[in-house]
Short mmCIF file of C-alpha atoms (C1' of nucleotides) in Angstrom, two decimals:
data_model
loop_
_atom_site.label_atom_id
_atom_site.label_comp_id
_atom_site.label_asym_id
_atom_site.label_seq_id
_atom_site.Cartn_x
_atom_site.Cartn_y
_atom_site.Cartn_z
CA MET A 1 -33.61 46.89 35.30
CA ALA A 2 -34.69 43.01 36.35
CA SER A 3 -37.87 43.34 38.43
CA SER A 4 -39.83 40.47 36.97
CA GLN A 5 -36.83 37.82 38.36
CA ARG A 6 -37.36 34.78 39.99
CA THR A 7 -35.31 32.71 42.04
CA SER A 8 -32.39 32.30 39.58
CA SER A 9 -31.69 28.78 39.37
CA THR A 10 -28.23 27.99 39.55
CA GLY A 11 -26.86 29.98 42.55
CA PRO A 12 -24.44 28.16 44.18
CA THR A 13 -26.80 28.15 47.33
CA GLU A 14 -26.07 31.49 47.95
CA PRO A 15 -29.19 34.11 48.56
CA THR A 16 -28.50 36.62 45.75
CA ARG A 17 -28.86 39.83 47.72
CA TRP A 18 -31.12 42.07 45.07
CA LEU A 19 -30.77 45.52 45.27
CA GLY A 20 -32.58 48.14 47.64
CA ALA A 21 -34.44 50.79 45.71
CA ALA A 22 -32.59 53.37 46.76
CA GLU A 23 -29.04 50.90 45.54
CA MET A 24 -30.58 50.34 42.20
CA ARG A 25 -31.29 54.41 41.95
CA ALA A 26 -27.75 54.59 42.54
CA TRP A 27 -26.75 52.29 40.01
CA ARG A 28 -29.16 53.09 37.23
CA GLY A 29 -28.15 57.13 37.49
CA TRP A 30 -24.91 55.93 37.47
CA VAL A 31 -25.66 54.17 33.63
CA ASP A 32 -28.03 56.16 32.69
CA THR A 33 -26.22 59.44 33.56
CA ILE A 34 -22.97 58.68 31.60
CA GLY A 35 -23.68 58.74 27.94
CA PRO A 36 -26.07 62.22 27.91
CA LEU A 37 -23.75 63.60 30.22
CA SER A 38 -20.50 62.98 27.95
CA ALA A 39 -23.01 63.91 24.74
CA ALA A 40 -23.86 67.09 26.40
CA LEU A 41 -20.25 68.17 27.56
CA GLU A 42 -18.69 67.39 24.20
CA ALA A 43 -21.72 68.91 22.48
CA ASP A 44 -20.46 71.89 23.95
CA LEU A 45 -16.85 71.27 22.83
CA VAL A 46 -17.92 71.12 19.27
CA PRO A 47 -18.12 74.94 18.20
CA PHE A 48 -14.06 74.12 19.20
CA GLY A 49 -13.27 71.69 17.16
CA LEU A 50 -11.97 69.48 20.12
CA THR A 51 -13.49 66.37 21.20
CA ASN A 52 -13.57 65.44 24.87
CA GLY A 53 -10.80 63.72 24.35
CA ASP A 54 -8.25 66.62 22.19
CA TYR A 55 -9.59 68.79 25.46
CA GLU A 56 -8.10 65.92 27.49
CA VAL A 57 -5.09 66.05 26.28
CA LEU A 58 -5.07 69.64 25.95
CA ALA A 59 -5.58 69.94 29.75
CA TRP A 60 -3.48 67.75 30.75
CA LEU A 61 0.14 68.82 28.85
CA SER A 62 -0.99 72.60 29.86
CA ASP A 63 -0.78 71.14 33.59
CA THR A 64 3.21 70.26 33.14
CA PRO A 65 5.90 73.08 33.62
CA ASP A 66 6.87 72.32 30.03
CA ALA A 67 4.04 71.77 28.44
CA GLN A 68 5.30 68.54 27.14
CA MET A 69 4.63 64.93 28.35
CA ARG A 70 5.90 61.32 27.04
CA MET A 71 3.79 60.00 25.27
CA CYS A 72 3.08 56.39 27.87
CA ASP A 73 2.84 59.01 30.57
CA LEU A 74 -0.25 60.97 29.19
CA ALA A 75 -1.89 57.69 27.96
CA GLU A 76 -1.83 56.54 31.74
CA ARG A 77 -2.85 59.69 32.59
CA LEU A 78 -6.06 59.19 30.26
CA ARG A 79 -6.36 55.56 30.64
CA LEU A 80 -5.24 54.64 26.85
CA SER A 81 -4.09 52.46 24.82
CA PRO A 82 -0.35 53.62 23.18
CA SER A 83 -2.10 52.85 19.93
CA GLY A 84 -4.85 55.38 20.82
CA LEU A 85 -2.83 57.90 21.94
CA THR A 86 -0.75 58.03 18.94
CA ARG A 87 -4.15 58.01 17.33
CA ARG A 88 -5.59 60.53 19.03
CA LEU A 89 -2.29 62.79 18.25
CA ASP A 90 -2.71 62.65 15.28
CA GLY A 91 -5.63 64.88 14.97
CA LEU A 92 -3.92 67.32 17.21
CA VAL A 93 -0.75 67.64 15.45
CA THR A 94 -2.33 67.80 11.88
CA ASN A 95 -4.74 70.67 13.29
CA GLY A 96 -1.29 72.23 14.71
CA LEU A 97 -2.40 72.29 18.35
CA VAL A 98 0.20 69.83 19.69
CA SER A 99 4.00 68.77 18.01
CA ARG A 100 5.77 65.08 18.22
CA GLU A 101 9.17 65.77 19.27
CA PRO A 102 11.87 62.94 20.14
CA SER A 103 13.40 62.78 23.38
CA ALA A 104 16.96 63.55 23.63
CA ASP A 105 17.39 61.99 26.50
CA ASP A 106 15.93 58.52 25.78
CA ARG A 107 15.58 57.95 21.65
CA ARG A 108 12.57 55.48 22.21
CA VAL A 109 10.34 58.12 23.47
CA MET A 110 8.41 60.68 21.72
CA LEU A 111 7.55 63.52 23.31
CA ALA A 112 4.20 65.62 23.11
CA ARG A 113 4.08 69.04 23.17
CA LEU A 114 1.77 71.71 23.41
CA THR A 115 2.31 74.83 20.35
CA PRO A 116 1.27 77.73 21.27
CA ALA A 117 -1.25 77.70 19.14
CA GLY A 118 -2.27 74.72 21.08
CA ARG A 119 -2.13 77.00 24.17
CA ALA A 120 -3.94 79.33 23.02
CA HIS A 121 -6.99 77.32 21.72
CA LEU A 122 -6.71 76.06 25.17
CA GLU A 123 -7.20 78.92 26.50
CA ARG A 124 -10.25 80.53 24.68
CA THR A 125 -11.66 76.89 24.92
CA ALA A 126 -11.17 76.71 28.84
CA PRO A 127 -13.35 79.06 29.99
CA HIS A 128 -16.85 77.58 27.45
CA HIS A 129 -16.00 74.35 28.96
CA LEU A 130 -15.70 74.89 32.81
CA ASP A 131 -19.33 76.25 31.93
CA SER A 132 -20.61 73.59 30.37
CA VAL A 133 -19.30 71.40 33.50
CA ARG A 134 -21.01 73.90 35.99
CA ARG A 135 -23.95 73.84 33.84
CA HIS A 136 -24.37 70.34 33.17
CA PHE A 137 -23.27 68.81 36.56
CA ILE A 138 -21.68 71.01 39.08
CA ASP A 139 -24.04 73.56 39.81
CA LEU A 140 -27.09 71.69 39.83
CA LEU A 141 -25.53 69.69 42.91
CA ASP A 142 -25.83 71.37 46.83
CA PRO A 143 -22.27 70.83 48.50
CA ALA A 144 -23.19 68.13 50.38
CA GLU A 145 -23.83 66.42 47.19
CA ILE A 146 -20.64 67.16 45.97
CA ASP A 147 -18.83 66.17 48.48
CA ALA A 148 -20.55 62.77 48.64
CA LEU A 149 -19.90 62.54 45.07
CA GLY A 150 -16.51 63.07 45.54
CA ARG A 151 -15.72 60.25 48.74
CA ALA A 152 -17.77 58.19 46.90
CA PHE A 153 -15.94 58.09 43.53
CA ASP A 154 -12.76 57.31 45.88
CA LYS A 155 -13.88 55.19 46.86
CA VAL A 156 -14.53 53.26 44.12
CA ARG A 157 -11.19 54.18 42.71
CA ALA A 158 -9.56 52.72 45.32
CA HIS A 159 -11.13 49.51 44.96
CA LEU A 160 -10.46 49.29 41.23
CA ARG A 161 -6.56 50.42 41.55
CA GLY A 162 -6.18 47.62 44.32
CA GLU A 163 -7.77 45.09 42.18
CA GLN A 164 -5.38 46.03 38.98
CA ASN A 165 -2.33 45.79 41.11
CA ASP A 166 -3.83 42.32 43.22
CA ARG A 167 -4.25 41.04 39.13
CA SER A 168 -0.53 42.04 38.15
CA MET B 1 -7.75 72.42 12.04
CA ALA B 2 -11.64 73.20 12.76
CA SER B 3 -11.02 76.31 14.43
CA SER B 4 -14.80 77.40 13.54
CA GLN B 5 -15.37 78.83 16.93
CA ARG B 6 -17.22 81.83 16.73
CA THR B 7 -18.24 83.15 19.90
CA SER B 8 -21.79 82.07 20.12
CA SER B 9 -24.39 83.28 22.09
CA THR B 10 -21.74 83.86 25.28
CA GLY B 11 -20.73 87.63 25.95
CA PRO B 12 -16.77 88.74 26.14
CA THR B 13 -15.34 88.19 29.62
CA GLU B 14 -17.46 86.80 32.22
CA PRO B 15 -15.02 86.07 35.45
CA THR B 16 -14.45 82.43 35.06
CA ARG B 17 -15.79 80.59 38.22
CA TRP B 18 -13.01 78.25 38.88
CA LEU B 19 -13.87 75.02 40.12
CA GLY B 20 -13.07 75.08 44.12
CA ALA B 21 -11.35 72.05 45.34
CA ALA B 22 -14.63 70.06 46.60
CA GLU B 23 -15.64 70.44 43.37
CA MET B 24 -13.01 69.69 41.36
CA ARG B 25 -12.32 66.73 43.37
CA ALA B 26 -16.32 65.07 42.73
CA TRP B 27 -15.72 66.27 38.50
CA ARG B 28 -12.45 64.85 38.27
CA GLY B 29 -13.25 61.73 40.33
CA TRP B 30 -16.79 61.20 37.79
CA VAL B 31 -14.06 61.77 34.26
CA ASP B 32 -11.67 58.85 36.28
CA THR B 33 -14.15 56.44 37.45
CA ILE B 34 -16.09 55.70 34.35
CA GLY B 35 -13.52 53.90 32.69
CA PRO B 36 -12.38 51.82 34.97
CA LEU B 37 -15.93 51.21 36.71
CA SER B 38 -17.07 49.85 33.51
CA ALA B 39 -14.00 48.06 32.41
CA ALA B 40 -14.44 46.01 35.99
CA LEU B 41 -17.93 44.73 35.61
CA GLU B 42 -17.21 44.01 31.57
CA ALA B 43 -14.39 41.95 32.94
CA ASP B 44 -16.75 40.05 34.99
CA LEU B 45 -19.18 39.25 31.96
CA VAL B 46 -16.23 37.75 30.12
CA PRO B 47 -16.67 34.35 31.68
CA PHE B 48 -20.34 34.15 30.36
CA GLY B 49 -19.56 35.60 26.79
CA LEU B 50 -22.01 38.84 27.59
CA THR B 51 -20.85 42.15 27.20
CA ASN B 52 -22.21 44.89 29.37
CA GLY B 53 -24.26 46.02 26.06
CA ASP B 54 -25.45 42.15 25.34
CA TYR B 55 -26.64 41.97 29.51
CA GLU B 56 -28.18 45.02 29.25
CA VAL B 57 -30.57 43.79 26.27
CA LEU B 58 -31.38 40.57 27.86
CA ALA B 59 -31.86 42.22 31.36
CA TRP B 60 -34.60 44.58 29.36
CA LEU B 61 -36.39 42.19 27.35
CA SER B 62 -36.69 40.16 30.18
CA ASP B 63 -38.32 42.88 32.11
CA THR B 64 -40.78 43.24 29.48
CA PRO B 65 -44.49 40.67 29.66
CA ASP B 66 -43.81 38.32 27.04
CA ALA B 67 -39.71 39.22 27.33
CA GLN B 68 -39.99 40.85 23.36
CA MET B 69 -39.40 44.48 22.40
CA ARG B 70 -40.00 46.41 19.15
CA MET B 71 -36.31 47.37 18.15
CA CYS B 72 -37.10 51.16 18.53
CA ASP B 73 -38.23 51.16 21.59
CA LEU B 74 -35.42 49.01 22.74
CA ALA B 75 -33.09 51.44 20.80
CA GLU B 76 -34.56 54.34 23.07
CA ARG B 77 -34.06 52.54 25.97
CA LEU B 78 -30.01 51.78 25.65
CA ARG B 79 -29.69 55.32 24.56
CA LEU B 80 -28.44 53.58 21.63
CA SER B 81 -29.00 54.47 17.16
CA PRO B 82 -31.20 51.82 15.38
CA SER B 83 -28.27 50.94 13.48
CA GLY B 84 -26.25 50.32 16.30
CA LEU B 85 -29.52 47.90 17.92
CA THR B 86 -29.27 46.13 14.41
CA ARG B 87 -25.71 45.13 14.95
CA ARG B 88 -25.77 44.32 18.55
CA LEU B 89 -28.49 41.91 18.17
CA ASP B 90 -27.31 40.15 15.47
CA GLY B 91 -24.56 39.07 17.72
CA LEU B 92 -27.13 37.65 20.58
CA VAL B 93 -29.19 36.55 17.35
CA THR B 94 -26.10 34.27 16.14
CA ASN B 95 -25.64 33.19 19.77
CA GLY B 96 -29.47 31.86 19.82
CA LEU B 97 -30.35 33.97 23.01
CA VAL B 98 -32.84 36.47 21.12
CA SER B 99 -35.00 36.03 17.94
CA ARG B 100 -35.69 38.39 15.35
CA GLU B 101 -39.80 38.32 14.71
CA PRO B 102 -41.55 40.62 12.29
CA SER B 103 -44.20 42.23 13.81
CA ALA B 104 -47.72 40.77 12.98
CA ASP B 105 -49.72 44.27 13.71
CA ASP B 106 -46.80 46.66 12.07
CA ARG B 107 -45.28 44.95 9.02
CA ARG B 108 -42.27 47.75 9.69
CA VAL B 109 -41.60 46.18 12.58
CA MET B 110 -39.45 43.88 14.18
CA LEU B 111 -39.93 42.23 17.45
CA ALA B 112 -37.08 41.23 19.45
CA ARG B 113 -37.51 38.66 21.44
CA LEU B 114 -35.70 36.60 24.02
CA THR B 115 -35.60 32.76 23.77
CA PRO B 116 -35.42 30.29 26.32
CA ALA B 117 -32.15 29.86 25.92
CA GLY B 118 -31.46 33.75 26.25
CA ARG B 119 -33.62 33.63 29.77
CA ALA B 120 -31.68 30.93 30.52
CA HIS B 121 -28.42 32.27 29.99
CA LEU B 122 -29.35 35.58 31.99
CA GLU B 123 -30.47 34.05 34.97
CA ARG B 124 -27.71 32.28 35.10
CA THR B 125 -25.60 35.43 34.58
CA ALA B 126 -27.67 38.18 36.59
CA PRO B 127 -26.59 36.89 40.01
CA HIS B 128 -22.89 36.73 39.19
CA HIS B 129 -23.24 40.68 37.55
CA LEU B 130 -25.29 41.76 40.68
CA ASP B 131 -22.56 40.51 42.73
CA SER B 132 -19.81 42.60 40.09
CA VAL B 133 -22.13 45.63 40.94
CA ARG B 134 -22.13 44.82 44.65
CA ARG B 135 -18.46 44.22 45.36
CA HIS B 136 -17.29 47.73 42.70
CA PHE B 137 -19.15 50.00 43.11
CA ILE B 138 -22.81 49.91 45.82
CA ASP B 139 -21.13 47.77 48.73
CA LEU B 140 -18.40 50.24 48.85
CA LEU B 141 -20.67 53.10 50.15
CA ASP B 142 -22.80 53.56 52.80
CA PRO B 143 -26.39 54.64 52.72
CA ALA B 144 -26.07 58.47 53.08
CA GLU B 145 -23.61 58.78 50.06
CA ILE B 146 -25.98 56.21 48.19
CA ASP B 147 -28.81 58.28 48.62
CA ALA B 148 -26.58 61.41 47.55
CA LEU B 149 -25.61 59.58 44.19
CA GLY B 150 -29.38 59.03 43.74
CA ARG B 151 -30.25 62.18 44.11
CA ALA B 152 -27.46 63.89 42.31
CA PHE B 153 -27.99 62.04 39.23
CA ASP B 154 -31.69 62.14 38.76
CA LYS B 155 -30.86 65.79 38.94
CA VAL B 156 -28.33 65.38 35.98
CA ARG B 157 -30.92 63.36 34.23
CA ALA B 158 -33.73 65.82 34.74
CA HIS B 159 -31.66 69.02 33.05
CA LEU B 160 -30.06 66.80 30.48
CA ARG B 161 -33.42 65.97 29.29
CA GLY B 162 -34.84 69.40 29.85
CA GLU B 163 -32.01 70.39 27.99
CA GLN B 164 -32.48 67.85 25.24
CA ASN B 165 -36.72 68.87 24.33
CA ASP B 166 -35.96 72.62 24.11
CA ARG B 167 -33.69 71.87 21.38
CA SER B 168 -36.14 69.61 19.69
"C1'" DG C 1 31.92 45.04 25.34
"C1'" DC C 2 28.02 42.46 24.55
"C1'" DC C 3 23.81 40.16 24.41
"C1'" DG C 4 18.96 39.19 25.94
"C1'" DA C 5 15.28 41.09 28.27
"C1'" DG C 6 12.27 45.24 28.99
"C1'" DT C 7 9.89 49.67 26.87
"C1'" DC C 8 8.74 52.76 23.90
"C1'" DG C 9 5.73 54.19 19.69
"C1'" DT C 10 3.79 52.74 15.69
"C1'" DT C 11 1.07 49.79 12.23
"C1'" DG C 12 -2.31 45.86 10.61
"C1'" DC C 13 -6.43 43.95 12.06
"C1'" DA C 14 -11.38 43.94 14.17
"C1'" DC C 15 -14.87 45.17 16.38
"C1'" DG C 16 -18.79 48.31 17.68
"C1'" DC C 17 -21.13 52.53 17.01
"C1'" DG C 18 -23.04 57.18 14.77
"C1'" DC C 19 -24.68 59.16 10.15
"C1'" DA C 20 -27.14 59.09 5.89
"C1'" DA C 21 -28.86 56.84 2.44
"C1'" DC C 22 -32.58 54.14 1.23
"C1'" DT C 23 -36.55 50.71 1.28
"C1'" DT C 24 -40.58 48.56 3.41
"C1'" DT C 25 -44.76 50.13 5.46
"C1'" DT C 26 -47.74 53.27 7.56
"C1'" DG C 27 -51.11 56.90 8.53
"C1'" DC C 28 -53.30 61.28 7.63
"C1'" DG C 29 -54.97 65.08 4.48
"C1'" DG C 30 -57.15 65.86 0.17
"C1'" DC D 1 -59.50 56.19 -2.68
"C1'" DC D 2 -54.86 58.52 -3.84
"C1'" DG D 3 -50.98 60.83 -2.72
"C1'" DC D 4 -47.38 62.14 0.14
"C1'" DA D 5 -45.01 62.43 4.90
"C1'" DA D 6 -43.17 60.13 8.48
"C1'" DA D 7 -41.75 55.71 10.47
"C1'" DA D 8 -39.18 51.21 11.45
"C1'" DG D 9 -35.63 48.50 9.94
"C1'" DT D 10 -31.19 47.63 7.18
"C1'" DT D 11 -26.98 48.39 4.54
"C1'" DG D 12 -22.26 51.35 3.97
"C1'" DC D 13 -19.09 54.24 4.78
"C1'" DG D 14 -16.00 56.55 8.23
"C1'" DC D 15 -14.23 57.01 12.59
"C1'" DG D 16 -12.09 55.63 17.23
"C1'" DT D 17 -10.40 52.05 19.85
"C1'" DG D 18 -8.12 47.72 21.82
"C1'" DC D 19 -5.23 43.97 20.83
"C1'" DA D 20 -1.17 41.51 18.61
"C1'" DA D 21 3.21 41.90 16.05
"C1'" DC D 22 6.84 44.59 14.91
"C1'" DG D 23 11.41 47.64 14.92
"C1'" DA D 24 13.75 50.47 17.35
"C1'" DC D 25 16.19 51.59 21.55
"C1'" DT D 26 18.27 50.78 26.46
"C1'" DC D 27 19.47 49.00 30.30
"C1'" DG D 28 21.22 45.22 33.71
"C1'" DG D 29 24.34 41.04 34.09
"C1'" DC D 30 27.92 39.00 32.37
#
DNA sequence: GCCGAGTCGTTGCACGCGCAACTTTTGCGG
DNA sequence: CCGCAAAAGTTGCGCGTGCAACGACTCGGC
């Protein structure tokens, strides 16, 4: 993006290693793909009355033995703030896909539980969503690229997790 | 309850090809990396009083021969709605980094122009932002992975661009 | 037992964004 | 030259989210 930049004025005497062509391609590719890809996946969910976020809630709950999760655990899974999760669940609850139930063990805790209707709707939606992920992303890539992406993302997340722990 | 699902064009009961382990790793990696990586980059911009979006505005403007752009062109570059760009510029204008000037050629058009202060601030910020991109992303990967990411994102965007044109 | 610190979830507020409606201006076809 | 569709930008509104404050509850030390 910044090809017209001249020597930076206030750099503390470090050379400022600019991005090479391949590095720039990867970086701009990342930035410019996030929006369109998310939008395409979300558009394919519209007929089912779900957003990407809604789908993730149902998917995480269904991956659980008793189809329920504590709010705080679910919020962590979704990388969502507590208040964000509260509001997201509001919609799913009024649509009857998820129920809120206080925990018997710990009365501070609210359990988000997948209702039968929610499970049915997820099972109806999942094949189409999976197809969407394949069409817009996975099936466009060859196995070597799939593998490289998996390794790359793992490295980045490991690095970020380490930094986060350093700060705490 | 918006279960407006009308099984659009898809025929019934196709085998539903689930994701293999490598495919799942790449997919989850993508989904789970977007948030943390964007947050880390944004956090590194806080000392400079900029968001990722603000930085992109300054960067695109600085890449232009006369450091100015029509609002609509800038909105397209940033994949932002017209109203979204108006509001984003509001902040930059009040901070004196960008100025709004009506175009002489076409009186419908507003030009967003990088002010001297804006250019100075960008040149002060750019090295740190670049370093941030390297630390959290680029420098974690080896050349083969960089190349694979570049190719992969190019493919995905080419596919999405094609689909978008089909709809219009 | 009890009290203080920590945890869990919700609510008020602010912010950023998209959509729809509107005004101004341009350009094209008659 | 006129009239009307299209384009550019702003504003009102709604939505989703994070942060801070709060009430409810749990747990550990005394």
